[in-house]
Short mmCIF file of N, CA and C in Angstrom, two decimals:
data_model
loop_
_atom_site.label_atom_id
_atom_site.label_comp_id
_atom_site.label_asym_id
_atom_site.label_seq_id
_atom_site.Cartn_x
_atom_site.Cartn_y
_atom_site.Cartn_z
N MET I 1 52.91 45.89 94.80
CA MET I 1 53.83 45.17 93.98
C MET I 1 55.28 45.72 93.93
N ALA I 2 56.20 45.10 94.50
CA ALA I 2 57.58 45.71 94.17
C ALA I 2 57.86 45.92 92.53
N ALA I 3 58.60 46.98 92.31
CA ALA I 3 59.16 47.19 91.11
C ALA I 3 60.22 46.17 90.75
N ILE I 4 60.24 45.67 89.57
CA ILE I 4 61.33 44.98 88.99
C ILE I 4 62.11 45.87 87.92
N THR I 5 63.28 46.02 88.13
CA THR I 5 63.96 46.77 87.28
C THR I 5 64.38 46.04 85.82
N THR I 6 64.07 46.55 84.72
CA THR I 6 64.38 46.15 83.39
C THR I 6 65.93 46.40 83.18
N VAL I 7 66.82 45.45 83.14
CA VAL I 7 68.39 45.74 82.96
C VAL I 7 68.63 45.36 81.53
N THR I 8 69.45 46.20 80.95
CA THR I 8 70.02 45.99 79.77
C THR I 8 71.42 46.03 79.50
N ASP I 9 72.05 45.88 78.53
CA ASP I 9 73.35 46.04 78.05
C ASP I 9 73.72 47.62 78.58
N GLU I 10 72.96 48.58 77.95
CA GLU I 10 73.13 49.86 78.22
C GLU I 10 73.12 50.38 79.64
N ASN I 11 72.19 49.67 80.36
CA ASN I 11 72.04 50.52 81.93
C ASN I 11 72.55 49.55 82.94
N PHE I 12 73.29 48.19 82.70
CA PHE I 12 73.74 47.48 83.64
C PHE I 12 74.75 48.19 84.81
N GLU I 13 75.63 49.06 84.18
CA GLU I 13 76.51 49.54 85.25
C GLU I 13 75.69 50.55 86.23
N ALA I 14 74.76 51.32 85.73
CA ALA I 14 74.11 52.15 86.63
C ALA I 14 73.05 51.33 87.54
N GLU I 15 72.50 50.32 87.11
CA GLU I 15 71.38 49.62 87.70
C GLU I 15 72.12 48.60 88.63
N VAL I 16 73.12 47.90 88.26
CA VAL I 16 73.65 46.79 88.90
C VAL I 16 75.10 47.29 89.53
N THR I 17 76.14 47.56 88.81
CA THR I 17 77.32 47.90 89.44
C THR I 17 77.45 48.80 90.49
N SER I 18 76.64 49.85 90.02
CA SER I 18 76.61 51.13 90.98
C SER I 18 75.50 50.99 91.96
N SER I 19 74.88 50.03 92.13
CA SER I 19 73.79 49.84 93.15
C SER I 19 74.32 49.99 94.66
N ALA I 20 73.83 50.50 95.47
CA ALA I 20 74.06 50.42 96.90
C ALA I 20 73.46 49.22 97.67
N GLN I 21 72.50 48.75 96.98
CA GLN I 21 71.65 47.48 97.54
C GLN I 21 72.37 46.19 96.53
N PRO I 22 72.16 45.02 97.22
CA PRO I 22 72.44 43.84 96.57
C PRO I 22 71.52 43.82 95.47
N VAL I 23 71.70 43.26 94.22
CA VAL I 23 70.90 43.11 93.04
C VAL I 23 70.86 41.97 92.59
N LEU I 24 69.45 41.08 92.45
CA LEU I 24 69.47 39.70 91.93
C LEU I 24 68.98 40.13 90.51
N ILE I 25 69.53 39.55 89.52
CA ILE I 25 69.05 39.70 88.13
C ILE I 25 68.74 38.24 87.58
N ASP I 26 67.51 38.38 86.96
CA ASP I 26 66.90 37.11 86.21
C ASP I 26 67.25 37.25 84.94
N PHE I 27 68.20 36.42 84.42
CA PHE I 27 68.40 36.43 82.79
C PHE I 27 67.58 35.40 82.33
N TRP I 28 66.91 36.01 81.40
CA TRP I 28 65.66 35.29 80.70
C TRP I 28 65.56 35.46 79.26
N ALA I 29 64.43 34.67 78.73
CA ALA I 29 63.90 35.23 77.30
C ALA I 29 62.60 34.90 77.11
N GLU I 30 62.01 35.60 76.04
CA GLU I 30 60.41 35.26 75.98
C GLU I 30 60.11 33.95 75.68
N TRP I 31 60.98 33.37 74.98
CA TRP I 31 60.53 31.97 74.38
C TRP I 31 60.90 30.76 75.38
N CYS I 32 61.58 31.31 76.61
CA CYS I 32 61.85 30.18 77.27
C CYS I 32 60.93 29.79 78.45
N HIS I 33 60.43 28.71 78.24
CA HIS I 33 59.23 28.13 79.18
C HIS I 33 59.75 28.09 80.60
N PRO I 34 60.84 27.56 80.92
CA PRO I 34 61.33 27.48 82.35
C PRO I 34 61.57 28.93 83.02
N CYS I 35 61.82 29.92 82.17
CA CYS I 35 62.06 31.08 82.39
C CYS I 35 60.76 31.60 83.07
N HIS I 36 59.59 31.48 82.26
CA HIS I 36 58.31 31.82 82.96
C HIS I 36 57.89 30.94 84.04
N MET I 37 58.55 29.98 84.28
CA MET I 37 58.24 29.14 85.41
C MET I 37 58.79 29.65 86.61
N VAL I 38 60.03 30.22 86.59
CA VAL I 38 60.81 30.92 87.82
C VAL I 38 60.34 32.47 88.02
N ALA I 39 59.73 33.04 87.02
CA ALA I 39 59.36 34.34 87.10
C ALA I 39 58.43 34.79 88.25
N PRO I 40 57.45 33.89 88.71
CA PRO I 40 56.60 34.24 89.95
C PRO I 40 57.47 34.16 91.04
N GLU I 41 58.38 33.23 91.27
CA GLU I 41 59.31 33.07 92.51
C GLU I 41 60.12 34.42 92.50
N VAL I 42 60.76 34.81 91.43
CA VAL I 42 61.48 36.22 91.45
C VAL I 42 60.75 37.21 91.87
N GLU I 43 59.36 37.41 91.34
CA GLU I 43 58.35 38.33 91.42
C GLU I 43 58.14 38.54 93.07
N ALA I 44 58.14 37.18 93.75
CA ALA I 44 57.63 37.05 95.06
C ALA I 44 58.74 37.63 96.01
N ILE I 45 60.08 37.22 95.49
CA ILE I 45 61.38 37.58 96.33
C ILE I 45 61.49 39.22 96.20
N ALA I 46 61.09 39.79 95.04
CA ALA I 46 61.14 41.26 95.02
C ALA I 46 60.10 41.74 95.89
N GLU I 47 58.86 41.32 95.96
CA GLU I 47 58.12 41.81 96.93
C GLU I 47 58.46 41.72 98.28
N ALA I 48 58.84 40.54 98.64
CA ALA I 48 59.28 40.45 99.98
C ALA I 48 60.50 40.81 100.66
N GLU I 49 61.38 41.08 99.86
CA GLU I 49 62.81 41.54 100.17
C GLU I 49 63.20 42.90 99.66
N THR I 50 61.91 43.75 99.32
CA THR I 50 62.11 45.10 98.97
C THR I 50 63.30 46.14 99.51
N ALA I 51 62.97 45.85 100.91
CA ALA I 51 64.00 46.76 101.56
C ALA I 51 65.47 46.45 101.77
N ARG I 52 65.85 45.03 101.39
CA ARG I 52 67.20 44.67 101.24
C ARG I 52 67.76 44.33 100.02
N LEU I 53 66.74 44.13 98.94
CA LEU I 53 67.29 43.74 97.66
C LEU I 53 66.64 44.23 96.38
N LYS I 54 67.28 44.68 95.65
CA LYS I 54 66.80 45.17 94.06
C LYS I 54 66.80 44.06 93.21
N VAL I 55 65.76 43.87 92.45
CA VAL I 55 65.58 42.76 91.44
C VAL I 55 65.47 43.30 90.16
N GLY I 56 66.17 42.52 89.30
CA GLY I 56 66.06 43.12 87.84
C GLY I 56 65.87 41.94 87.01
N LYS I 57 65.30 42.12 85.85
CA LYS I 57 65.22 41.19 84.69
C LYS I 57 65.94 41.66 83.45
N LEU I 58 66.89 40.64 82.89
CA LEU I 58 67.69 40.97 81.86
C LEU I 58 67.36 39.97 80.72
N ASN I 59 66.88 40.32 79.64
CA ASN I 59 66.36 39.52 78.57
C ASN I 59 67.56 39.54 77.33
N VAL I 60 67.84 38.02 77.46
CA VAL I 60 69.28 37.74 76.79
C VAL I 60 69.12 38.01 75.34
N ASP I 61 68.02 38.02 74.80
CA ASP I 61 68.01 38.29 73.39
C ASP I 61 68.24 39.65 73.02
N ASP I 62 67.72 40.53 74.08
CA ASP I 62 67.74 42.06 73.75
C ASP I 62 69.26 42.61 74.26
N SER I 63 69.87 41.86 75.09
CA SER I 63 71.06 42.14 75.79
C SER I 63 72.08 41.12 76.12
N PRO I 64 72.56 40.70 74.66
CA PRO I 64 73.48 39.45 74.83
C PRO I 64 75.02 39.82 74.98
N GLY I 65 75.29 41.22 75.16
CA GLY I 65 76.55 41.47 75.49
C GLY I 65 76.73 41.06 77.27
N THR I 66 75.72 41.53 77.84
CA THR I 66 76.00 41.30 79.34
C THR I 66 75.85 39.74 79.84
N ALA I 67 74.91 39.16 79.06
CA ALA I 67 74.91 37.62 79.22
C ALA I 67 76.14 36.87 78.95
N GLY I 68 76.74 37.35 77.62
CA GLY I 68 78.06 36.79 77.46
C GLY I 68 79.30 37.34 78.36
N ARG I 69 79.13 38.46 78.83
CA ARG I 69 80.24 39.10 79.77
C ARG I 69 80.32 38.07 81.03
N PHE I 70 79.10 37.56 81.50
CA PHE I 70 79.09 36.77 82.75
C PHE I 70 78.80 35.45 82.70
N GLY I 71 79.20 34.87 81.35
CA GLY I 71 79.15 33.57 81.01
C GLY I 71 77.63 32.88 81.18
N VAL I 72 76.55 33.54 80.87
CA VAL I 72 75.23 32.97 81.12
C VAL I 72 75.03 32.26 79.62
N PHE I 73 75.09 30.91 79.69
CA PHE I 73 74.86 29.91 78.46
C PHE I 73 73.54 29.27 78.65
N SER I 74 72.99 29.04 79.74
CA SER I 74 71.49 28.50 79.99
C SER I 74 70.89 29.42 80.62
N ILE I 75 69.37 29.55 80.33
CA ILE I 75 68.49 30.32 81.05
C ILE I 75 67.32 29.25 81.57
N PRO I 76 66.55 29.81 82.63
CA PRO I 76 67.01 31.02 83.41
C PRO I 76 68.10 30.80 84.21
N THR I 77 68.78 31.86 84.58
CA THR I 77 70.08 32.08 85.32
C THR I 77 69.86 33.23 86.16
N LEU I 78 69.87 32.96 87.42
CA LEU I 78 69.82 34.09 88.21
C LEU I 78 71.24 34.43 88.91
N LEU I 79 71.65 35.78 88.90
CA LEU I 79 73.07 36.11 89.39
C LEU I 79 72.72 37.10 90.55
N LEU I 80 73.38 37.01 91.72
CA LEU I 80 73.25 37.91 92.84
C LEU I 80 74.56 38.72 92.81
N PHE I 81 74.58 40.03 92.68
CA PHE I 81 75.48 40.98 92.63
C PHE I 81 75.66 41.90 93.96
N VAL I 82 76.70 41.83 94.89
CA VAL I 82 76.84 42.73 95.88
C VAL I 82 78.03 43.56 95.65
N ASP I 83 77.82 44.95 95.74
CA ASP I 83 78.95 46.00 95.62
C ASP I 83 79.50 45.60 94.12
N GLY I 84 78.53 45.28 93.21
CA GLY I 84 78.93 45.18 91.79
C GLY I 84 79.74 43.82 91.42
N GLN I 85 80.01 43.05 92.48
CA GLN I 85 80.59 41.54 92.24
C GLN I 85 79.56 40.80 92.20
N GLU I 86 79.75 39.59 91.48
CA GLU I 86 78.89 38.45 91.40
C GLU I 86 79.24 37.56 92.72
N LYS I 87 78.21 37.26 93.54
CA LYS I 87 78.37 36.56 94.71
C LYS I 87 77.69 35.11 94.71
N ALA I 88 76.67 35.01 93.98
CA ALA I 88 75.80 33.69 93.84
C ALA I 88 75.30 33.57 92.48
N ARG I 89 75.34 32.14 91.97
CA ARG I 89 74.63 31.94 90.73
C ARG I 89 73.83 30.73 90.76
N MET I 90 72.54 30.86 90.17
CA MET I 90 71.92 29.80 90.14
C MET I 90 71.04 29.57 88.73
N VAL I 91 71.36 28.27 88.22
CA VAL I 91 70.86 28.04 86.94
C VAL I 91 69.66 27.15 86.76
N GLY I 92 68.57 27.31 86.14
CA GLY I 92 67.47 26.43 86.19
C GLY I 92 66.27 27.04 87.05
N VAL I 93 65.25 26.42 86.92
CA VAL I 93 64.20 26.74 87.77
C VAL I 93 64.52 26.21 89.24
N ARG I 94 64.17 27.38 90.15
CA ARG I 94 64.13 27.02 91.65
C ARG I 94 62.91 27.54 92.33
N ARG I 95 62.69 27.05 93.47
CA ARG I 95 61.60 27.51 94.10
C ARG I 95 62.06 28.69 94.98
N ARG I 96 61.31 29.39 95.41
CA ARG I 96 61.58 30.62 96.35
C ARG I 96 62.39 30.45 97.28
N GLU I 97 62.12 29.35 98.16
CA GLU I 97 62.83 29.15 99.33
C GLU I 97 64.20 28.74 98.90
N ALA I 98 64.66 27.88 97.76
CA ALA I 98 65.95 27.62 97.56
C ALA I 98 66.90 28.87 97.05
N ILE I 99 66.03 29.81 96.32
CA ILE I 99 66.54 30.96 95.89
C ILE I 99 67.10 31.86 97.07
N LEU I 100 66.00 31.87 98.01
CA LEU I 100 66.34 32.70 99.19
C LEU I 100 67.48 31.96 100.14
N ALA I 101 67.60 30.66 100.00
CA ALA I 101 68.56 29.94 100.82
C ALA I 101 69.83 30.42 100.34
N GLU I 102 69.88 30.72 99.06
CA GLU I 102 71.26 30.91 98.45
C GLU I 102 71.71 32.38 98.60
N ILE I 103 70.81 33.35 98.71
CA ILE I 103 70.98 34.68 98.58
C ILE I 103 71.07 35.37 100.21
N THR I 104 70.22 34.72 100.85
CA THR I 104 70.17 35.56 102.28
C THR I 104 71.34 35.73 102.96
N PRO I 105 72.36 34.76 102.94
CA PRO I 105 73.56 35.40 103.69
C PRO I 105 74.13 36.18 103.24
N TYR I 106 74.28 36.67 101.86
CA TYR I 106 74.80 38.03 101.29
C TYR I 106 73.77 39.23 101.63
N LEU I 107 72.66 39.04 101.74
CA LEU I 107 71.51 40.11 102.05
C LEU I 107 72.26 40.62 103.61
N ALA I 108 72.34 39.66 104.51
CA ALA I 108 72.64 39.90 105.78
C ALA I 108 74.08 40.46 105.96
N ALA I 109 74.83 39.95 105.18
CA ALA I 109 76.12 40.71 105.18
C ALA I 109 76.46 42.00 104.79
N ALA I 110 75.47 42.21 103.46
CA ALA I 110 75.43 43.60 103.08
C ALA I 110 74.83 44.70 103.92
N ALA I 111 73.68 44.22 104.67
CA ALA I 111 73.11 45.01 105.73
C ALA I 111 73.89 45.41 106.87
N THR I 112 75.08 44.60 107.21
CA THR I 112 75.71 44.92 108.34
C THR I 112 77.22 45.60 107.76
N ALA I 113 77.35 45.67 106.44
CA ALA I 113 78.55 46.29 105.88
C ALA I 113 78.50 47.89 106.04
#
C-alpha cells in the first residue's frame, strides 16, 4: 500500500510547498462521516498514482492554521498543489474517477515540466 503522509501546520512547508511532486491533500476530521467515505477513494489514488503524486491527509482539528490559510471551511476538501501552488479544489465526497478527472491534467503537466 502506498504511504499517505500526515500533513500538519508544522510540516506543511516541507511536505507540500517544497515537494518536487504534485501533492493531493485530504482535509478531514475524525468526526466527519463524509470524510470517512472519501478516504478509500483517496487511498486508492495514492496506491495507483504513487509514481506521479504524493498524497497527504491533514486533520483540520489538529492543524486549523493550514485549513484557515487555504479557506477550507467544509470537509472533506481535497486540494492539489503543484510547485507549492493550489491547482485544483474539490469539496465533498467524490468518487475516484471524478477526483482523477480533476487532477490528471496537472499530473501530466508536472511530468513534462
